[in-house]
PDB file of C-alpha atoms in Angstrom:
ATOM      1  CA  GLU A 185       0.000   0.000   0.000  1.00 51.00           C
ATOM      2  CA  VAL A 186       0.939   3.620  -0.337  1.00 53.00           C
ATOM      3  CA  ARG A 187       2.728   5.300   2.541  1.00 54.00           C
ATOM      4  CA  SER A 188       0.188   8.034   3.167  1.00 64.00           C
ATOM      5  CA  GLY A 189      -1.309   7.176   6.505  1.00 69.00           C
ATOM      6  CA  GLN A 190      -3.605   4.563   7.899  1.00 79.00           C
ATOM      7  CA  GLN A 191      -6.538   3.605   5.667  1.00 89.00           C
ATOM      8  CA  GLN A 192      -8.876   0.670   5.104  1.00 92.00           C
ATOM      9  CA  PHE A 193      -7.045  -0.603   2.006  1.00 94.00           C
ATOM     10  CA  VAL A 194      -9.139  -2.868  -0.218  1.00 97.00           C
ATOM     11  CA  TYR A 195      -6.166  -5.025  -1.290  1.00 96.00           C
ATOM     12  CA  SER A 196      -5.245  -5.685   2.358  1.00 96.00           C
ATOM     13  CA  LYS A 197      -8.863  -6.506   3.171  1.00 97.00           C
ATOM     14  CA  ILE A 198      -8.964  -9.011   0.310  1.00 98.00           C
ATOM     15  CA  MET A 199      -5.777 -10.648   1.592  1.00 97.00           C
ATOM     16  CA  CYS A 200      -7.338 -10.907   5.079  1.00 98.00           C
ATOM     17  CA  TRP A 201     -10.343 -12.609   3.449  1.00 98.00           C
ATOM     18  CA  VAL A 202      -7.909 -14.976   1.698  1.00 98.00           C
ATOM     19  CA  ALA A 203      -6.233 -15.858   5.017  1.00 98.00           C
ATOM     20  CA  PHE A 204      -9.522 -16.916   6.614  1.00 98.00           C
ATOM     21  CA  ASP A 205     -10.771 -18.648   3.465  1.00 98.00           C
ATOM     22  CA  ARG A 206      -7.563 -20.653   3.046  1.00 97.00           C
ATOM     23  CA  GLY A 207      -7.458 -21.458   6.740  1.00 97.00           C
ATOM     24  CA  LEU A 208     -10.948 -22.938   6.415  1.00 97.00           C
ATOM     25  CA  ARG A 209     -10.006 -24.900   3.299  1.00 96.00           C
ATOM     26  CA  LEU A 210      -6.819 -26.211   4.872  1.00 96.00           C
ATOM     27  CA  ALA A 211      -8.592 -27.274   8.061  1.00 96.00           C
ATOM     28  CA  ASP A 212     -11.295 -29.049   6.042  1.00 94.00           C
ATOM     29  CA  ARG A 213      -8.898 -30.821   3.689  1.00 94.00           C
ATOM     30  CA  ARG A 214      -6.528 -31.954   6.423  1.00 94.00           C
ATOM     31  CA  SER A 215      -9.187 -32.586   9.079  1.00 94.00           C
ATOM     32  CA  LEU A 216      -7.432 -30.125  11.360  1.00 93.00           C
ATOM     33  CA  PRO A 217      -9.096 -28.646  14.413  1.00 93.00           C
ATOM     34  CA  ALA A 218     -10.132 -25.054  13.838  1.00 95.00           C
ATOM     35  CA  PRO A 219     -12.750 -22.578  15.055  1.00 96.00           C
ATOM     36  CA  ARG A 220     -14.615 -23.015  11.739  1.00 96.00           C
ATOM     37  CA  ALA A 221     -17.748 -21.078  12.684  1.00 97.00           C
ATOM     38  CA  LEU A 222     -15.697 -18.084  13.854  1.00 98.00           C
ATOM     39  CA  TRP A 223     -13.412 -18.106  10.813  1.00 97.00           C
ATOM     40  CA  MET A 224     -16.365 -18.431   8.454  1.00 97.00           C
ATOM     41  CA  ARG A 225     -18.196 -15.562  10.153  1.00 98.00           C
ATOM     42  CA  VAL A 226     -15.133 -13.292  10.042  1.00 98.00           C
ATOM     43  CA  ARG A 227     -14.401 -14.224   6.411  1.00 98.00           C
ATOM     44  CA  ASP A 228     -17.972 -13.433   5.407  1.00 98.00           C
ATOM     45  CA  GLU A 229     -17.949 -10.146   7.357  1.00 98.00           C
ATOM     46  CA  ILE A 230     -14.783  -9.078   5.533  1.00 98.00           C
ATOM     47  CA  TYR A 231     -16.405  -9.937   2.201  1.00 98.00           C
ATOM     48  CA  GLU A 232     -19.546  -7.946   2.991  1.00 98.00           C
ATOM     49  CA  ASP A 233     -17.472  -5.028   4.271  1.00 98.00           C
ATOM     50  CA  ILE A 234     -15.457  -4.880   1.040  1.00 98.00           C
ATOM     51  CA  GLN A 235     -18.587  -5.144  -1.089  1.00 98.00           C
ATOM     52  CA  SER A 236     -20.331  -2.343   0.786  1.00 98.00           C
ATOM     53  CA  LYS A 237     -17.377   0.047   1.286  1.00 98.00           C
ATOM     54  CA  GLY A 238     -14.657  -0.877  -1.229  1.00 98.00           C
ATOM     55  CA  TYR A 239     -16.612  -0.230  -4.419  1.00 98.00           C
ATOM     56  CA  ASN A 240     -17.129   3.366  -5.501  1.00 98.00           C
ATOM     57  CA  GLU A 241     -20.387   3.783  -7.448  1.00 97.00           C
ATOM     58  CA  GLN A 242     -19.273   7.089  -9.008  1.00 97.00           C
ATOM     59  CA  VAL A 243     -16.002   5.621 -10.292  1.00 96.00           C
ATOM     60  CA  LYS A 244     -17.669   2.264 -11.078  1.00 97.00           C
ATOM     61  CA  ALA A 245     -14.674   0.453  -9.608  1.00 98.00           C
ATOM     62  CA  TYR A 246     -13.140  -0.974  -6.484  1.00 98.00           C
ATOM     63  CA  THR A 247     -10.742   1.669  -5.211  1.00 96.00           C
ATOM     64  CA  ILE A 248      -7.516   1.821  -3.241  1.00 94.00           C
ATOM     65  CA  HIS A 249      -9.252   2.289   0.114  1.00 94.00           C
ATOM     66  CA  TYR A 250     -12.684   2.907   1.533  1.00 97.00           C
ATOM     67  CA  GLY A 251     -14.026   6.324   0.579  1.00 95.00           C
ATOM     68  CA  SER A 252     -11.449   6.887  -2.167  1.00 94.00           C
ATOM     69  CA  ASP A 253     -11.935   7.571  -5.856  1.00 95.00           C
ATOM     70  CA  LYS A 254      -8.403   6.392  -6.739  1.00 94.00           C
ATOM     71  CA  LEU A 255      -7.748   3.071  -8.469  1.00 96.00           C
ATOM     72  CA  ASP A 256      -5.378   0.349  -7.269  1.00 96.00           C
ATOM     73  CA  ALA A 257      -4.312  -2.419  -9.635  1.00 97.00           C
ATOM     74  CA  GLY A 258      -3.941  -4.667  -6.575  1.00 96.00           C
ATOM     75  CA  ILE A 259      -7.656  -5.416  -6.931  1.00 97.00           C
ATOM     76  CA  LEU A 260      -6.741  -7.467 -10.016  1.00 97.00           C
ATOM     77  CA  ILE A 261      -5.782 -10.283  -7.678  1.00 97.00           C
ATOM     78  CA  ALA A 262      -9.399 -10.681  -6.535  1.00 97.00           C
ATOM     79  CA  PRO A 263     -10.525 -13.271  -9.135  1.00 96.00           C
ATOM     80  CA  LEU A 264      -7.161 -15.043  -8.925  1.00 96.00           C
ATOM     81  CA  VAL A 265      -7.779 -15.814  -5.241  1.00 97.00           C
ATOM     82  CA  PHE A 266     -11.483 -16.596  -5.870  1.00 97.00           C
ATOM     83  CA  PHE A 267     -12.723 -13.574  -3.949  1.00 98.00           C
ATOM     84  CA  ILE A 268     -14.913 -12.578  -6.903  1.00 97.00           C
ATOM     85  CA  SER A 269     -15.828 -13.943 -10.311  1.00 96.00           C
ATOM     86  CA  PRO A 270     -13.848 -12.429 -13.194  1.00 96.00           C
ATOM     87  CA  ASN A 271     -17.226 -11.859 -14.897  1.00 96.00           C
ATOM     88  CA  ASP A 272     -18.913 -10.137 -11.942  1.00 97.00           C
ATOM     89  CA  ASN A 273     -20.342  -6.807 -13.151  1.00 96.00           C
ATOM     90  CA  ARG A 274     -18.475  -4.813 -10.514  1.00 97.00           C
ATOM     91  CA  PHE A 275     -15.189  -6.514 -11.321  1.00 97.00           C
ATOM     92  CA  VAL A 276     -15.679  -6.087 -15.080  1.00 96.00           C
ATOM     93  CA  SER A 277     -16.323  -2.355 -14.602  1.00 97.00           C
ATOM     94  CA  THR A 278     -13.184  -2.201 -12.418  1.00 98.00           C
ATOM     95  CA  LEU A 279     -11.211  -3.919 -15.195  1.00 96.00           C
ATOM     96  CA  GLU A 280     -12.504  -1.357 -17.670  1.00 96.00           C
ATOM     97  CA  ALA A 281     -11.541   1.516 -15.352  1.00 97.00           C
ATOM     98  CA  ILE A 282      -8.033   0.124 -14.836  1.00 97.00           C
ATOM     99  CA  MET A 283      -7.586  -0.392 -18.587  1.00 97.00           C
ATOM    100  CA  ARG A 284      -8.091   3.288 -19.379  1.00 96.00           C
ATOM    101  CA  LYS A 285      -5.001   5.405 -19.972  1.00 94.00           C
ATOM    102  CA  PRO A 286      -3.633   7.295 -16.960  1.00 92.00           C
ATOM    103  CA  LYS A 287      -4.658  10.630 -18.523  1.00 92.00           C
ATOM    104  CA  ASP A 288      -8.234   9.274 -18.508  1.00 94.00           C
ATOM    105  CA  GLY A 289      -8.045   8.096 -14.885  1.00 93.00           C
ATOM    106  CA  GLY A 290      -6.893   4.553 -15.626  1.00 95.00           C
ATOM    107  CA  LEU A 291      -3.707   2.622 -14.945  1.00 95.00           C
ATOM    108  CA  LEU A 292      -2.807   1.091 -18.329  1.00 95.00           C
ATOM    109  CA  CYS A 293      -0.055   2.511 -20.511  1.00 91.00           C
ATOM    110  CA  ASN A 294       1.052   0.564 -23.596  1.00 88.00           C
ATOM    111  CA  SER A 295       0.014  -2.796 -22.093  1.00 91.00           C
ATOM    112  CA  LEU A 296       1.810  -2.050 -18.815  1.00 93.00           C
ATOM    113  CA  VAL A 297      -0.019  -1.394 -15.548  1.00 95.00           C
ATOM    114  CA  TYR A 298       0.704   1.238 -12.915  1.00 93.00           C
ATOM    115  CA  ARG A 299      -0.182   0.162  -9.385  1.00 91.00           C
ATOM    116  CA  TYR A 300      -1.969   3.332  -8.249  1.00 85.00           C
ATOM    117  CA  SER A 301      -3.824   6.310  -9.695  1.00 79.00           C
ATOM    118  CA  GLY A 302      -1.684   9.419  -9.599  1.00 63.00           C
ATOM    119  CA  GLY A 303       1.550   7.441  -9.441  1.00 50.00           C
ATOM    120  CA  ASP A 304       2.383   8.533  -5.874  1.00 50.00           C
ATOM    121  CA  ASP A 305       3.156   5.676  -3.514  1.00 53.00           C
ATOM    122  CA  GLY A 306       4.737   7.841  -0.842  1.00 56.00           C
ATOM    123  CA  LEU A 307       8.299   6.932  -1.812  1.00 52.00           C
ATOM    124  CA  GLU A 308      10.828   9.188  -3.473  1.00 54.00           C
ATOM    125  CA  GLY A 309      11.485   8.793  -7.176  1.00 53.00           C
ATOM    126  CA  GLU A 310       9.336   8.244 -10.221  1.00 65.00           C
ATOM    127  CA  GLU A 311       6.907   5.363 -10.139  1.00 74.00           C
ATOM    128  CA  GLY A 312       7.122   2.894 -13.025  1.00 81.00           C
ATOM    129  CA  THR A 313       4.623   0.304 -14.125  1.00 89.00           C
ATOM    130  CA  PHE A 314       4.381  -2.704 -11.815  1.00 89.00           C
ATOM    131  CA  ASN A 315       5.089  -5.978 -13.620  1.00 91.00           C
ATOM    132  CA  ILE A 316       3.154  -8.172 -11.196  1.00 93.00           C
ATOM    133  CA  CYS A 317       0.072  -5.998 -11.772  1.00 95.00           C
ATOM    134  CA  THR A 318       0.469  -6.421 -15.515  1.00 96.00           C
ATOM    135  CA  PHE A 319       0.562 -10.198 -15.075  1.00 95.00           C
ATOM    136  CA  TRP A 320      -2.494 -10.009 -12.795  1.00 96.00           C
ATOM    137  CA  LEU A 321      -4.339  -8.023 -15.462  1.00 97.00           C
ATOM    138  CA  ILE A 322      -3.410 -10.604 -18.090  1.00 97.00           C
ATOM    139  CA  GLU A 323      -4.706 -13.407 -15.876  1.00 96.00           C
ATOM    140  CA  ALA A 324      -7.911 -11.547 -14.983  1.00 97.00           C
ATOM    141  CA  LEU A 325      -8.585 -10.834 -18.667  1.00 97.00           C
ATOM    142  CA  THR A 326      -7.915 -14.473 -19.518  1.00 96.00           C
ATOM    143  CA  ARG A 327     -10.436 -15.644 -16.943  1.00 95.00           C
ATOM    144  CA  ALA A 328     -12.987 -13.041 -18.067  1.00 94.00           C
ATOM    145  CA  GLY A 329     -12.348 -14.244 -21.621  1.00 91.00           C
ATOM    146  CA  ALA A 330     -14.420 -17.359 -20.944  1.00 88.00           C
ATOM    147  CA  LYS A 331     -17.483 -15.123 -21.238  1.00 91.00           C
ATOM    148  CA  ASP A 332     -16.095 -12.350 -23.469  1.00 92.00           C
ATOM    149  CA  PRO A 333     -13.614 -13.592 -26.128  1.00 93.00           C
ATOM    150  CA  SER A 334     -12.399 -10.038 -26.833  1.00 94.00           C
ATOM    151  CA  LYS A 335     -10.859  -9.990 -23.341  1.00 95.00           C
ATOM    152  CA  LEU A 336      -8.946 -13.185 -24.139  1.00 95.00           C
ATOM    153  CA  ALA A 337      -7.541 -11.555 -27.271  1.00 95.00           C
ATOM    154  CA  GLN A 338      -6.459  -8.524 -25.215  1.00 95.00           C
ATOM    155  CA  ALA A 339      -4.800 -10.799 -22.660  1.00 96.00           C
ATOM    156  CA  ARG A 340      -2.852 -12.657 -25.328  1.00 96.00           C
ATOM    157  CA  LEU A 341      -1.567  -9.442 -26.904  1.00 96.00           C
ATOM    158  CA  MET A 342      -0.537  -8.046 -23.508  1.00 96.00           C
ATOM    159  CA  PHE A 343       1.204 -11.303 -22.566  1.00 95.00           C
ATOM    160  CA  GLU A 344       3.152 -11.360 -25.821  1.00 95.00           C
ATOM    161  CA  GLU A 345       4.215  -7.769 -25.240  1.00 93.00           C
ATOM    162  CA  MET A 346       5.243  -8.554 -21.644  1.00 91.00           C
ATOM    163  CA  LEU A 347       7.499 -11.342 -22.867  1.00 90.00           C
ATOM    164  CA  THR A 348       9.652  -8.708 -24.571  1.00 89.00           C
ATOM    165  CA  TYR A 349      10.519  -7.177 -21.175  1.00 86.00           C
ATOM    166  CA  SER A 350      12.228 -10.221 -19.699  1.00 84.00           C
ATOM    167  CA  ASN A 351      15.991 -10.476 -19.646  1.00 80.00           C
ATOM    168  CA  HIS A 352      18.049 -13.157 -21.393  1.00 80.00           C
ATOM    169  CA  VAL A 353      17.128 -15.785 -18.784  1.00 81.00           C
ATOM    170  CA  GLY A 354      13.428 -14.930 -18.641  1.00 80.00           C
ATOM    171  CA  LEU A 355      13.389 -12.842 -15.460  1.00 81.00           C
ATOM    172  CA  TYR A 356      11.555  -9.560 -14.966  1.00 82.00           C
ATOM    173  CA  SER A 357      12.343  -6.473 -12.956  1.00 80.00           C
ATOM    174  CA  GLU A 358       9.938  -5.215 -10.352  1.00 80.00           C
ATOM    175  CA  GLU A 359       8.967  -2.221 -12.480  1.00 82.00           C
ATOM    176  CA  ILE A 360       9.374  -0.885 -16.000  1.00 84.00           C
ATOM    177  CA  GLY A 361      10.299   2.793 -16.154  1.00 74.00           C
ATOM    178  CA  ARG A 362       8.836   5.447 -18.416  1.00 65.00           C
ATOM    179  CA  ILE A 363      11.619   4.951 -20.960  1.00 54.00           C
ATOM    180  CA  ARG A 364      10.989   1.195 -21.101  1.00 52.00           C
ATOM    181  CA  CYS A 365      13.938   0.182 -18.961  1.00 49.00           C
ATOM    182  CA  TRP A 366      14.071  -1.893 -15.814  1.00 48.00           C
ATOM    183  CA  ASN A 367      13.412  -0.138 -12.525  1.00 49.00           C
ATOM    184  CA  PHE A 368      14.531  -1.764  -9.293  1.00 52.00           C
ATOM    185  CA  ASN A 369      15.689  -5.312  -8.840  1.00 53.00           C
ATOM    186  CA  SER A 370      14.885  -8.563 -10.561  1.00 50.00           C
ATOM    187  CA  THR A 371      15.060 -10.578  -7.359  1.00 50.00           C
ATOM    188  CA  ALA A 372      11.540  -9.796  -6.218  1.00 50.00           C
ATOM    189  CA  CYS A 373      10.131 -13.272  -5.652  1.00 44.00           C
ATOM    190  CA  VAL A 374       6.661 -12.295  -6.674  1.00 49.00           C
ATOM    191  CA  LEU A 375       7.751 -11.579 -10.239  1.00 48.00           C
ATOM    192  CA  HIS A 376       9.215 -15.014 -10.727  1.00 48.00           C
ATOM    193  CA  LEU A 377       6.015 -16.553  -9.416  1.00 45.00           C
ATOM    194  CA  SER A 378       3.888 -14.527 -11.803  1.00 46.00           C
ATOM    195  CA  GLU A 379       5.469 -16.013 -14.881  1.00 44.00           C
TER     196      GLU A 379
END
């Protein structure tokens, strides 16, 4: 999340939902003792909280935190962790908002995805596009492509373009800068997992 003070960040809320959901699944699959009723109640409360406060009707998108009108590409993980269907109307409208150009309030620039609206994450220096978010967008579009084939075509084009940003051994940097060069390190675990 951005370093701009304490907020109810939607991405963090989704990851809390994931923790309870996976705890329940793990306990069920391994027959482990767990306070199932409590975990299920808390998981469902988190879900309802996100649905009622994390979606901005004016923006027609899930936003960075409750009460905000700023986008966060972190929401792209939602269908990947089974928090929401990739074809849910709210998620599809969020996808569409993210896929607008930054000058139009979106996060997509030449098939690369910025993490936040406005590009300010609270750290010094210029923010580049976030490679993991680009891979999340590709995956979300692929899953939404089951219902809308045009999204699958978009995902394929974006994936093919992303392949051109890897180095000679197929690794990616954390970010791509404005002049199409690597920003930051290539040892961020998450980027290797996204491939």
